[in-house]
Coordinates of C-alpha atoms in Angstrom, one line a residue:
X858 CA 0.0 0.0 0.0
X859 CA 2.6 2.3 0.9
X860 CA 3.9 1.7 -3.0
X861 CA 0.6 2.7 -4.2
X862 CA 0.6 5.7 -2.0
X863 CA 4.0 7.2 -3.1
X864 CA 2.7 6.8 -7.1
X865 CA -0.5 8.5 -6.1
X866 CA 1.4 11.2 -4.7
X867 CA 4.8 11.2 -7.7
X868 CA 1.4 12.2 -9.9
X869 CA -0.2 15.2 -8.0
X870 CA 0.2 18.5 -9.6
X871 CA 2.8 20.4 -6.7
X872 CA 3.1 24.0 -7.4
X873 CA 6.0 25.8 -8.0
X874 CA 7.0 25.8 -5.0
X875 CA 5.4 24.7 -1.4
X876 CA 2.0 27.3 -1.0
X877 CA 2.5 29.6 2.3
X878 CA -0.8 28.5 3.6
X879 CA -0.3 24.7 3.6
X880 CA 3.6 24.6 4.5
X881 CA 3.9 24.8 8.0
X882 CA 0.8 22.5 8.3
X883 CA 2.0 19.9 6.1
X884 CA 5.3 19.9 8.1
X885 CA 3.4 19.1 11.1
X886 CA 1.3 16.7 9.7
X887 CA 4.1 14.4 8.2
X888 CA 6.0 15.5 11.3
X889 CA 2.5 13.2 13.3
X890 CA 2.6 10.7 10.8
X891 CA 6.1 10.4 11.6
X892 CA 6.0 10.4 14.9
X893 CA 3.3 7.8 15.1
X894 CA 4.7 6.0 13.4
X895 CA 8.3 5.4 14.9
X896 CA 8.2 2.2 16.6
X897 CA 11.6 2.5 18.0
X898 CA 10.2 4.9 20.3
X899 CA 7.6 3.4 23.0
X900 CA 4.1 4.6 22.2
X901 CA 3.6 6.2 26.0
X902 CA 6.7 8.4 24.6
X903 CA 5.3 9.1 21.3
X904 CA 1.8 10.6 22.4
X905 CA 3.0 13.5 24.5
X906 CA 4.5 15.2 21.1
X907 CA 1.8 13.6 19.1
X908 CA -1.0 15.4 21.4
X909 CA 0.7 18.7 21.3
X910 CA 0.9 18.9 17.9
X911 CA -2.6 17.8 17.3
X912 CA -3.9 20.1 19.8
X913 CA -2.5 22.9 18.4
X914 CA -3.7 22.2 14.4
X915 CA -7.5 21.4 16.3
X916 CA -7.7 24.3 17.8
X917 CA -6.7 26.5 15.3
X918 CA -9.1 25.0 13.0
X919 CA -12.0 24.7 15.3
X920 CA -11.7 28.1 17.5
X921 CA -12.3 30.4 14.4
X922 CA -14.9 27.9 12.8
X923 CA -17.1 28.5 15.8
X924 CA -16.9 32.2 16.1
X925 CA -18.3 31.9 12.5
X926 CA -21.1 29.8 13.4
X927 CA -22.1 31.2 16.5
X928 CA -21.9 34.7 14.4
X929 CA -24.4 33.7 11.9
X930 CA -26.5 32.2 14.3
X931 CA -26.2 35.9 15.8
X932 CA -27.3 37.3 12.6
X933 CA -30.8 35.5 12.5
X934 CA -31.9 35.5 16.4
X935 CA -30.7 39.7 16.1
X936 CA -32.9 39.7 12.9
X937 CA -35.8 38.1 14.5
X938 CA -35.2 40.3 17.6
X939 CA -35.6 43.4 15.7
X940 CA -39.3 42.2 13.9
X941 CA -40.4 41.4 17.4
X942 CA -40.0 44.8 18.8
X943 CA -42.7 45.6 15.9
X944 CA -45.4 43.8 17.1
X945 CA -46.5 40.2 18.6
X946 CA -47.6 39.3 14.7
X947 CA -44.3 40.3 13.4
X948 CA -42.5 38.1 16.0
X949 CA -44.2 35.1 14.9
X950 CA -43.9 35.8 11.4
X951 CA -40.3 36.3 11.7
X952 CA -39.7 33.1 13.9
X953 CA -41.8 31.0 11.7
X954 CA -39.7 32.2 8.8
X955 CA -36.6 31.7 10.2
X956 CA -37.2 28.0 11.8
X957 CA -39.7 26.8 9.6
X958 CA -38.7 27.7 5.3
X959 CA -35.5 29.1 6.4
X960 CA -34.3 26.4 8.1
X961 CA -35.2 23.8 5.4
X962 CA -33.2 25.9 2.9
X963 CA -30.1 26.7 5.4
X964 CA -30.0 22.8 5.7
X965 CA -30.1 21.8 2.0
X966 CA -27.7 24.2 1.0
X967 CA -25.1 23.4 3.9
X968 CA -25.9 19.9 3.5
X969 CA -24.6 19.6 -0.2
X970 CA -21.3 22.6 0.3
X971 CA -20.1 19.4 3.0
X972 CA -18.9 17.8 -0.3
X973 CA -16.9 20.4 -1.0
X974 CA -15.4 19.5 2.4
X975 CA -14.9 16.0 1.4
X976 CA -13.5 16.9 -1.8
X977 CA -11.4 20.0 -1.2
X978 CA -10.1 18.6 1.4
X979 CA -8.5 15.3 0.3
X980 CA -7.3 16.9 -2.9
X981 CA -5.4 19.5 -0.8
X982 CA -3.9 16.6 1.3
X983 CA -2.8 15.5 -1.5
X984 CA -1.7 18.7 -2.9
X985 CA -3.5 18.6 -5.9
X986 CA -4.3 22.2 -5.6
X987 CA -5.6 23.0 -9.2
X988 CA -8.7 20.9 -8.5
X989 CA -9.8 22.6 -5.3
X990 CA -11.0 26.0 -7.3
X991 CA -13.1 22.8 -10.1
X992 CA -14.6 21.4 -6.6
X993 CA -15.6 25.4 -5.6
X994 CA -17.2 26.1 -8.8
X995 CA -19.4 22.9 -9.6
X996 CA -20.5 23.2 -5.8
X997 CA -21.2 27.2 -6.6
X998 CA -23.6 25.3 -10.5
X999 CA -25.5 22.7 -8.0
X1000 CA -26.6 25.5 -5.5
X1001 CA -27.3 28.0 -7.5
X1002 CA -29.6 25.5 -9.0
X1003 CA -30.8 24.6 -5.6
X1004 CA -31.6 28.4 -4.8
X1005 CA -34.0 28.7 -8.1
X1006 CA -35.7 25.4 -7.0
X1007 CA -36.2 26.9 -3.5
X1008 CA -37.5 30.1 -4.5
X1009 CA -40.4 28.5 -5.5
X1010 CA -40.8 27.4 -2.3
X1011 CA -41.0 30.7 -0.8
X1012 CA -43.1 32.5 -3.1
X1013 CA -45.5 30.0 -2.4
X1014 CA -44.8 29.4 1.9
X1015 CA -48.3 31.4 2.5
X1016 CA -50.2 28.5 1.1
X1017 CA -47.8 26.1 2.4
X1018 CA -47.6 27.2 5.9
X1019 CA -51.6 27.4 5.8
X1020 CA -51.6 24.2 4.4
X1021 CA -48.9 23.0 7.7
X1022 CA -52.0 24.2 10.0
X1023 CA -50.4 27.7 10.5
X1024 CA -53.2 30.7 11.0
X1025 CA -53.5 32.5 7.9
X1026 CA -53.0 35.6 9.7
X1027 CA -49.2 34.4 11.1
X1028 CA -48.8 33.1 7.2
X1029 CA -49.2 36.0 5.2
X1030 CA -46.7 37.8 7.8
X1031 CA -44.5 35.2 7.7
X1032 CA -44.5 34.5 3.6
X1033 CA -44.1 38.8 3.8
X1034 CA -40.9 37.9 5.8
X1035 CA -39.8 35.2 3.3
X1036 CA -40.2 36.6 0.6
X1037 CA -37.0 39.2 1.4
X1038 CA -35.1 36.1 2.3
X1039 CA -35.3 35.1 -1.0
X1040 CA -31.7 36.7 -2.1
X1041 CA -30.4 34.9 0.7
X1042 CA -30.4 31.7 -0.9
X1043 CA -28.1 32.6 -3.5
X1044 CA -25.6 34.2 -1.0
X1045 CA -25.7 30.5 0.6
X1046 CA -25.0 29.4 -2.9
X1047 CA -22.0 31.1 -2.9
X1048 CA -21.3 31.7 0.6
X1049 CA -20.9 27.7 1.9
X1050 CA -19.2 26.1 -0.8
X1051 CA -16.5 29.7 -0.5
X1052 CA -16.6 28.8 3.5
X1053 CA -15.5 24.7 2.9
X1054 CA -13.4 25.7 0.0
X1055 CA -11.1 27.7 2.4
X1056 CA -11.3 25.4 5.4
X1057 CA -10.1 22.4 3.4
X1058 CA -7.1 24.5 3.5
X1059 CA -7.3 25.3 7.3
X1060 CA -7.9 28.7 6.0
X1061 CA -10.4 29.8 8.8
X1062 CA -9.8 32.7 10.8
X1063 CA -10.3 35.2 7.7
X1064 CA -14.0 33.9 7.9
X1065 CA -14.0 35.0 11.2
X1066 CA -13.1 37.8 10.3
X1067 CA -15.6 39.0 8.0
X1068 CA -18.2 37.2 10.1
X1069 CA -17.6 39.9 12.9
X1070 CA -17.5 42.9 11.1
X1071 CA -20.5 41.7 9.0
X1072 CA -22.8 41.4 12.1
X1073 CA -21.8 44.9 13.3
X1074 CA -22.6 46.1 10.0
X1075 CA -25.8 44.0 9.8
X1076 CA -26.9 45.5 13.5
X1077 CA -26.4 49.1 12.3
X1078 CA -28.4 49.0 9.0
X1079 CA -31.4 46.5 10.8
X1080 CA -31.6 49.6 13.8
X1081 CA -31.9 52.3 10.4
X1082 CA -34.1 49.9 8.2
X1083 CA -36.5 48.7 10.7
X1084 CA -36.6 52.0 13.3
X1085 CA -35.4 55.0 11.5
X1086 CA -36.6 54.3 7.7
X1087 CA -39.3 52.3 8.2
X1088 CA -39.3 49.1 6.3
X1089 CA -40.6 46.9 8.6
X1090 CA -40.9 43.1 8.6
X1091 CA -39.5 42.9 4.7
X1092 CA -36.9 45.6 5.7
X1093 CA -35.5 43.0 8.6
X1094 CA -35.3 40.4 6.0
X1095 CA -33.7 42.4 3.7
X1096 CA -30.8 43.4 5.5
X1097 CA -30.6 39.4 6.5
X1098 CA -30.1 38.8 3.1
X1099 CA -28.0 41.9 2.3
X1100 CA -25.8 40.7 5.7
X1101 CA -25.3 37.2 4.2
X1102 CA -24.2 38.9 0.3
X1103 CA -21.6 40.7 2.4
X1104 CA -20.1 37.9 3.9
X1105 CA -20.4 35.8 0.6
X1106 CA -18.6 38.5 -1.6
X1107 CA -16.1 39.1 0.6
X1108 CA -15.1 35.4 0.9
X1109 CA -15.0 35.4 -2.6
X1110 CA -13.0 38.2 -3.0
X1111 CA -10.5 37.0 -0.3
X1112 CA -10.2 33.5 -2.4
X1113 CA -9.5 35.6 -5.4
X1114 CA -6.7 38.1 -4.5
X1115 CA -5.0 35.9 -1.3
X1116 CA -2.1 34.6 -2.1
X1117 CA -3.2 31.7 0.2
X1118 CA -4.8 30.3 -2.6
X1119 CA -3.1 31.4 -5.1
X1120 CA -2.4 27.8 -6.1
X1121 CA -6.1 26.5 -5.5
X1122 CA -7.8 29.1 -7.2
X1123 CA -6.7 30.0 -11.0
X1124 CA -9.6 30.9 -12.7
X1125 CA -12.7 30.1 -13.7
X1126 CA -12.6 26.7 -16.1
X1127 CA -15.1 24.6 -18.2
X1128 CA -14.3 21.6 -16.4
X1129 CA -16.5 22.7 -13.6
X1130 CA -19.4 21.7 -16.0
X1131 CA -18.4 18.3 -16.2
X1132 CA -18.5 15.6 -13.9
X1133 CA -21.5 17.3 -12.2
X1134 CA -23.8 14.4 -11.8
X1135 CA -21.2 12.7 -9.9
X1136 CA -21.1 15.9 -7.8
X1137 CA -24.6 15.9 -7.0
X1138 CA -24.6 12.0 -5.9
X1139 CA -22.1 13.6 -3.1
X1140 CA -24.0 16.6 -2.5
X1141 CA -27.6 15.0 -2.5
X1142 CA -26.5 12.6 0.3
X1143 CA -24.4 15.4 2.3
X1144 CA -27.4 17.1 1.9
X1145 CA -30.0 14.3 3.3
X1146 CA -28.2 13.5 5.8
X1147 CA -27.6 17.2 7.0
X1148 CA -31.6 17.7 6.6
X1149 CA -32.5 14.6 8.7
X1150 CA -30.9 16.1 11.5
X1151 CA -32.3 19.2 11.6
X1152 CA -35.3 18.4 10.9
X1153 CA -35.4 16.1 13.7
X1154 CA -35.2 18.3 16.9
X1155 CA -37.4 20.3 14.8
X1156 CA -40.4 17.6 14.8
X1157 CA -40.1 17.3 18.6
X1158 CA -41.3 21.4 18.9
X1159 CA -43.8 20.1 16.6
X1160 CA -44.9 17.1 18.3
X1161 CA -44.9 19.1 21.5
X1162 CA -47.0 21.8 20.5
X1163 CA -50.0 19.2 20.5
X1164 CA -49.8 18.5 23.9
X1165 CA -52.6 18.9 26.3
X1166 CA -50.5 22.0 27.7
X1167 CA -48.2 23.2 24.8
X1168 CA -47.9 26.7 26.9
X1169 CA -45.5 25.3 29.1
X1170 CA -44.2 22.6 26.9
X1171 CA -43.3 25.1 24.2
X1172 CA -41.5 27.5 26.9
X1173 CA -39.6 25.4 28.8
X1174 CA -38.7 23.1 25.4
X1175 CA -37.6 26.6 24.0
X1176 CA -35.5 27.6 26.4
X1177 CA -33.8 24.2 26.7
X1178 CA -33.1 24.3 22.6
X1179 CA -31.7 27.6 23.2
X1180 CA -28.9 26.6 25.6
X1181 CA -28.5 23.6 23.7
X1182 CA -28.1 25.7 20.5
X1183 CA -25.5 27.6 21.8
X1184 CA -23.3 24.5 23.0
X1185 CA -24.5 23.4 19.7
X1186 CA -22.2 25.8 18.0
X1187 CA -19.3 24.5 19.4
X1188 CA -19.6 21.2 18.5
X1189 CA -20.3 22.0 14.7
X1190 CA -17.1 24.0 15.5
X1191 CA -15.4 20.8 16.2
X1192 CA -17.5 18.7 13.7
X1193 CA -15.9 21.3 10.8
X1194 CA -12.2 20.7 12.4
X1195 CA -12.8 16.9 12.1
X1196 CA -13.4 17.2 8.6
X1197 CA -10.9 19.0 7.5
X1198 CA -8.0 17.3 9.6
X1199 CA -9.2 13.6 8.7
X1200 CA -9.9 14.8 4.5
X1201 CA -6.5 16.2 4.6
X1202 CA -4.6 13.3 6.5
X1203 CA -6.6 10.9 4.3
X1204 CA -5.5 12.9 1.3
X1205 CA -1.9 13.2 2.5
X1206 CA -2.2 9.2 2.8
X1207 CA -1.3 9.5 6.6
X1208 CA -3.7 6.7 8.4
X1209 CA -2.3 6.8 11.8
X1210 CA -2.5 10.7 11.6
X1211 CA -6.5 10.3 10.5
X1212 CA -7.1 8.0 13.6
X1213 CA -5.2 9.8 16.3
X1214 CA -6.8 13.0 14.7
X1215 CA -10.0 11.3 15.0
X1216 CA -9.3 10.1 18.7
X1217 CA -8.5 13.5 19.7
X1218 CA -10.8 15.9 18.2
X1219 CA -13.5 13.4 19.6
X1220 CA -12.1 13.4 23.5
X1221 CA -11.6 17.3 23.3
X1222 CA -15.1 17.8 22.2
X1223 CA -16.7 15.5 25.2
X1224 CA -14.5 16.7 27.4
X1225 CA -16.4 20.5 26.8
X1226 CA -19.1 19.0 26.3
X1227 CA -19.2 17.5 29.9
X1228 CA -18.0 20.5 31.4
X1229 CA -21.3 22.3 30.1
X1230 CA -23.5 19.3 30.7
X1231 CA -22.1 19.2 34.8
X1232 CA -22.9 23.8 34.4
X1233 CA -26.5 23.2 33.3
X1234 CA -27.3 20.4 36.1
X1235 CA -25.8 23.3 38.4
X1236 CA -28.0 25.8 37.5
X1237 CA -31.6 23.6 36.4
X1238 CA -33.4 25.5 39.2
X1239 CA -32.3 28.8 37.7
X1240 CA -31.4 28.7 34.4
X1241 CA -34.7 29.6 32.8
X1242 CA -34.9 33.3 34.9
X1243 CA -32.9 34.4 32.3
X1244 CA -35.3 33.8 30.1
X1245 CA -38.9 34.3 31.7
X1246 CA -39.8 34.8 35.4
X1247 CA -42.6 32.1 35.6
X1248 CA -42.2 29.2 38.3
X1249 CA -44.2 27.0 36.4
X1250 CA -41.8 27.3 33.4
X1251 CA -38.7 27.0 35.6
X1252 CA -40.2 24.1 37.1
X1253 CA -40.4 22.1 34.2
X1254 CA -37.1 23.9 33.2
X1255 CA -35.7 21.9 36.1
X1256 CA -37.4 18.5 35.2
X1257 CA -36.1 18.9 31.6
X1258 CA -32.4 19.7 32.5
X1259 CA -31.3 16.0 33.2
X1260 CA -32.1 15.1 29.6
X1261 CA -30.8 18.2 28.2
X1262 CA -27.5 17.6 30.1
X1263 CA -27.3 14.3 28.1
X1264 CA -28.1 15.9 25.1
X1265 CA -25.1 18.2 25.4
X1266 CA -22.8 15.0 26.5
X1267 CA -24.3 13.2 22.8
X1268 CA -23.6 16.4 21.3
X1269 CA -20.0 16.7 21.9
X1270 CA -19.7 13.0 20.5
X1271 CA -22.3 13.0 17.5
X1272 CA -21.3 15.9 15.5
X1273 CA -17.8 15.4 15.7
X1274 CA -18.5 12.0 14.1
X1275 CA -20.5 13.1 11.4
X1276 CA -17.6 15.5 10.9
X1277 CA -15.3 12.2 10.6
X1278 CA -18.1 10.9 8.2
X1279 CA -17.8 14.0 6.0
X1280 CA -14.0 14.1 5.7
X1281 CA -14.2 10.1 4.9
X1282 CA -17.0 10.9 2.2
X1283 CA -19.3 8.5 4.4
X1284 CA -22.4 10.4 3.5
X1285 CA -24.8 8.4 2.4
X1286 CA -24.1 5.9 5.1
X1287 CA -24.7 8.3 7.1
X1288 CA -28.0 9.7 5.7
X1289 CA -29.3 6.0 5.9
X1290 CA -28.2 5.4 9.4
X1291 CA -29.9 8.9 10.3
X1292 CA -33.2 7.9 9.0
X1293 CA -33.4 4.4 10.7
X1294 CA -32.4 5.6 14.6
X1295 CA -34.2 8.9 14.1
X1296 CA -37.5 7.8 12.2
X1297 CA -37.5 4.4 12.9
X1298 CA -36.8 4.6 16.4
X1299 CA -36.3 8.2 17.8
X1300 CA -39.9 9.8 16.4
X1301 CA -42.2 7.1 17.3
X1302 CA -40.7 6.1 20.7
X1303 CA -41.2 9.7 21.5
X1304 CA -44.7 10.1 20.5
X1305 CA -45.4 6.8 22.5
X1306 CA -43.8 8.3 25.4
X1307 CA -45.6 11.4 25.0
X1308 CA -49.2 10.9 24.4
X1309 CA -49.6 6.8 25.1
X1310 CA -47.6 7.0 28.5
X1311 CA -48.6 10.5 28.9
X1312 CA -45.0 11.7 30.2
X1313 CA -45.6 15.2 27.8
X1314 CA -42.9 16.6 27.0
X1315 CA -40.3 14.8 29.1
X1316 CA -41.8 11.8 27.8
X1317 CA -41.1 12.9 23.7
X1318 CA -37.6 14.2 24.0
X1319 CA -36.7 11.0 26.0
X1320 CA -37.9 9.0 22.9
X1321 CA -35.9 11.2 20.8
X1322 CA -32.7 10.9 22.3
X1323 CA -33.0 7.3 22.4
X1324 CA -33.2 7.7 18.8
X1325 CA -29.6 9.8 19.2
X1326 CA -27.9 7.7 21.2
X1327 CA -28.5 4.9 18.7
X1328 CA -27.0 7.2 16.1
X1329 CA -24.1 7.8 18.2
X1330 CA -23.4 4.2 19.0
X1331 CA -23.6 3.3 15.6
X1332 CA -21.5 5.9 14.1
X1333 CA -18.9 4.9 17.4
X1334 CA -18.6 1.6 16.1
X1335 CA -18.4 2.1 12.8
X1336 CA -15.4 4.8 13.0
X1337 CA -13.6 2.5 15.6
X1338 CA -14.4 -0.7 13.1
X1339 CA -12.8 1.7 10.0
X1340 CA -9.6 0.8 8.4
X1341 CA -7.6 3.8 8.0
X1342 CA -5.3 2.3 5.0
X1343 CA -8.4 1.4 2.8
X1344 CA -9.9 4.7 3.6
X1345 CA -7.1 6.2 2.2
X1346 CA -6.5 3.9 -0.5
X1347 CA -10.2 5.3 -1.2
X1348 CA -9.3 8.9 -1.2
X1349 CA -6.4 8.1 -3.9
X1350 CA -8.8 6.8 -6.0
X1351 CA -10.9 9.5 -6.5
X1352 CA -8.6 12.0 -6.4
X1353 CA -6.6 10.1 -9.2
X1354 CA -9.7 10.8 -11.2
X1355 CA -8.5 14.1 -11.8
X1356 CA -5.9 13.8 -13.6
X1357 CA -8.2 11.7 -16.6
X1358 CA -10.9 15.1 -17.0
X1359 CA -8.3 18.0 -16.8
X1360 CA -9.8 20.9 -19.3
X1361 CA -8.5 24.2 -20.2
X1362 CA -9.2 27.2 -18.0
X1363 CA -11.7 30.3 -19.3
X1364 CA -8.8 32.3 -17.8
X1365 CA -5.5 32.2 -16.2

């Protein structure tokens, strides 16, 4: 295998001379290989460097990737805070928008950029540089497409959403809303596969970057469009979308005129039309399985909305997803950081690195994870006063914390494994292992626990995490089961595909 490896990597197009952004990281990743793999040294010896060089690539992957995430997150709650300060009906219209069409679309699109992640990021392992910019741009076709498809969808979310049993009053302010999300979806379409293009390259904190002085921007034209002109509902979802163009042009622009990727990106090409069923295979399964998820804790708000007290049940379930929203971010901040470090060990052909990356990246996570699981159990009696001031609420608050501190613990295990999938190109495993242990299992275990045994919503969230810690067993066994050499046998074989359907460039 190691013969095979060595031609794979005699063929890969190197640049001129080793790129600035991948030099120092590619010494420290040969330098891990290296060093686990030098069995003249005792393994007990070999871990303490090992760690500390993996600690440091993890968390300057992962710290960045979450200030973007959490920023974003920022943009929409500040977005929706602004419509409620209009009125009751413009709250609801905003919220529905934002976690009922918006979150459909957010999902799809981020779903089918995370094979761009899979992609980009073996070929940059394997320094076949030239290919990355191909990846970018067929990514950028299949979205773009996406986004028309979706607009549909929201020009048409009043009858939808009245259709979904929504009031028609709450509808028509919410399709209002929508409709000035619509230029949003093409932002994604450029935004997310811009965002994995550059982290395949552990190219993160310039995201960051623009991600914070976009929201500052975004929080000064909201106040003047909503307040001071007077635009109203479609003016907040305006500047959403006008936020999101921002960031999206900026990335691009930064991918452009860097010279961090000066070698990645050079120029548009016609080869970016080819190959795209292919693409979409990848995509459509990153994007199932990306939808599955977020649709699920989605269906348990659903679910406990028809309660025989969904007052309380929404409330207290609402302020539980919040704080578990928030840890959320970090774990997708560790879940992006898996996927980059085990795509570009796997492209690099470095299988010891991919599995200690993978055993690290995993313990770090739980370890936080834990940590804010042990917080919440501290404060259950409390917690929701930031939030509302009714006992009853805080009560059930308290009941509901136990399960949430499990959810967190899951959290800081299952994202970071789906991360490993997405490096590994495991997608539509995934997607399939998603729907039996959340729709199989997770859904109707919590209804049954819900409504049959009558437990409310204790009862349905304890179904669902049953359905989650399933998931989580599952994707354990498989990564532990996974042999690393195939895996990257695997990556050398699509990446050698590259070198068969090189076409000229538009432009230099």
């Amino acid at each position: 295998m190691q013969t095979k490896m060595g031609s794979s990597q005699e063929g890969a197009k190197d640049p001129p001379s080793s790129s600035p952004q991948s030099s120092e990281k590619t010494d420290k990743s040969s330098s891990l290989e290296s060093i686990l793999s030098d069995t003249s040294v005792p393994y007990l010896r070999r871990l303490g460097p090992a760690t500390r060089i993996e600690l440091k690539l993890l968390f300057n992957l992962a710290a960045p990737a979450v200030i973007v995430y959490v920023i974003n997150f920022l943009m929409g709650t500040s977005t929706q805070i602004f419509a409620g300060h209009l009125g009751n009906l413009e709250l609801a219209a905003a919220s529905l928008g934002n976690n009922g069409v918006q979150i459909f679309a957010l999902g799809l699109m981020l779903g089918m950029a995370s094979a761009v992640e899979t992609l980009c990021g073996q070929a940059y392992g394997a320094q076949k540089y030239e290919i990355l910019g191909i990846y970018l741009q067929r990514s950028t076709i299949l979205l773009t497409a996406t986004g028309v498809l979706l607009t549909l969808i929201y020009i048409f979310s009043k009858p939808i959403l009245i259709l979904l049993g929504q009031s028609p009053r709450i509808a028509s302010a919410a399709a209002f809303y929508v409709y000035g999300l619509i230029p949003q979806l093409f932002a994604y379409a450029i935004n997310y596969p811009v965002q994995k293009f550059l982290q395949s390259q552990n190219i993160v904190a310039p995201s960051a970057y623009i991600s914070m002085a976009t929201l500052a921007v975004h929080l000064l034209i909201s106040w003047l469009a909503v307040y001071k002109i007077g635009l109203g509902l479609l003016g907040a979802s305006l500047v959403l979308s006008l936020s999101w163009w921002i960031i999206a042009v900026a990335q691009f622009v930064y991918v452009v005129k860097s010279d961090r990727c000066k070698y990645s990106w050079v120029g548009f090409s016609l080869q970016a039309f080819s190959g795209l069923p292919e693409f979409f295979k990848l995509s459509a399964a990153s994007a199932v399985m990306m939808c599955l998820e977020t649709w699920y804790f989605q269906i348990l708000v659903l679910l406990a909305g028809l309660l025989e007290n969904p007052e309380v049940a929404l409330d207290s379930l609402a302020i539980c997803d919040t704080v578990s929203g928030w840890m959320f971010m970090i774990s997708v901040g560790f879940n992006a950081a898996a996927s980059i470090r085990v795509s570009n060990e796997l492209g690099a052909g470095h299988p010891k690195a991919v599995a200690f990356s993978v055993l690290m990246v995993t313990l770090v996570s739980l370890i936080i994870s834990v940590i804010g699981a042990m917080i919440v159990l501290a404060v259950r009696d409390v917690i929701s006063y930031a939030f509302t001031e009714g006992e009853i609420v805080a009560r059930a608050v308290s009941d509901l914390c136990p399960l949430l501190a499990l959810t967190l613990i899951l959290n800081g295990i299952q994202p970071v494994l789906s991360g490993v999938a997405v490096g590994c190109g495991w997608q539509a495993f995934v997607a399939y292992v998603n729907i039996g242990c959340y729709y199989v299992v997770g859904v109707p275990l919590g209804a049954l626990f819900g409504f049959y045994f009558k437990l409310g919503a204790k009862g349905i969230w304890s179904g669902m995490l049953g359905g989650l810690i399933i998931q989580t067993i599952v994707l354990m066994w498989t990564t532990y089961r996974t042999d690393w050499n195939k895996e990257v046998e695997e990556a050398m074989k699509r990446l050698n595909k590259w070198d068969d359907e090189k076409r000229p460039l538009l432009k230099d």
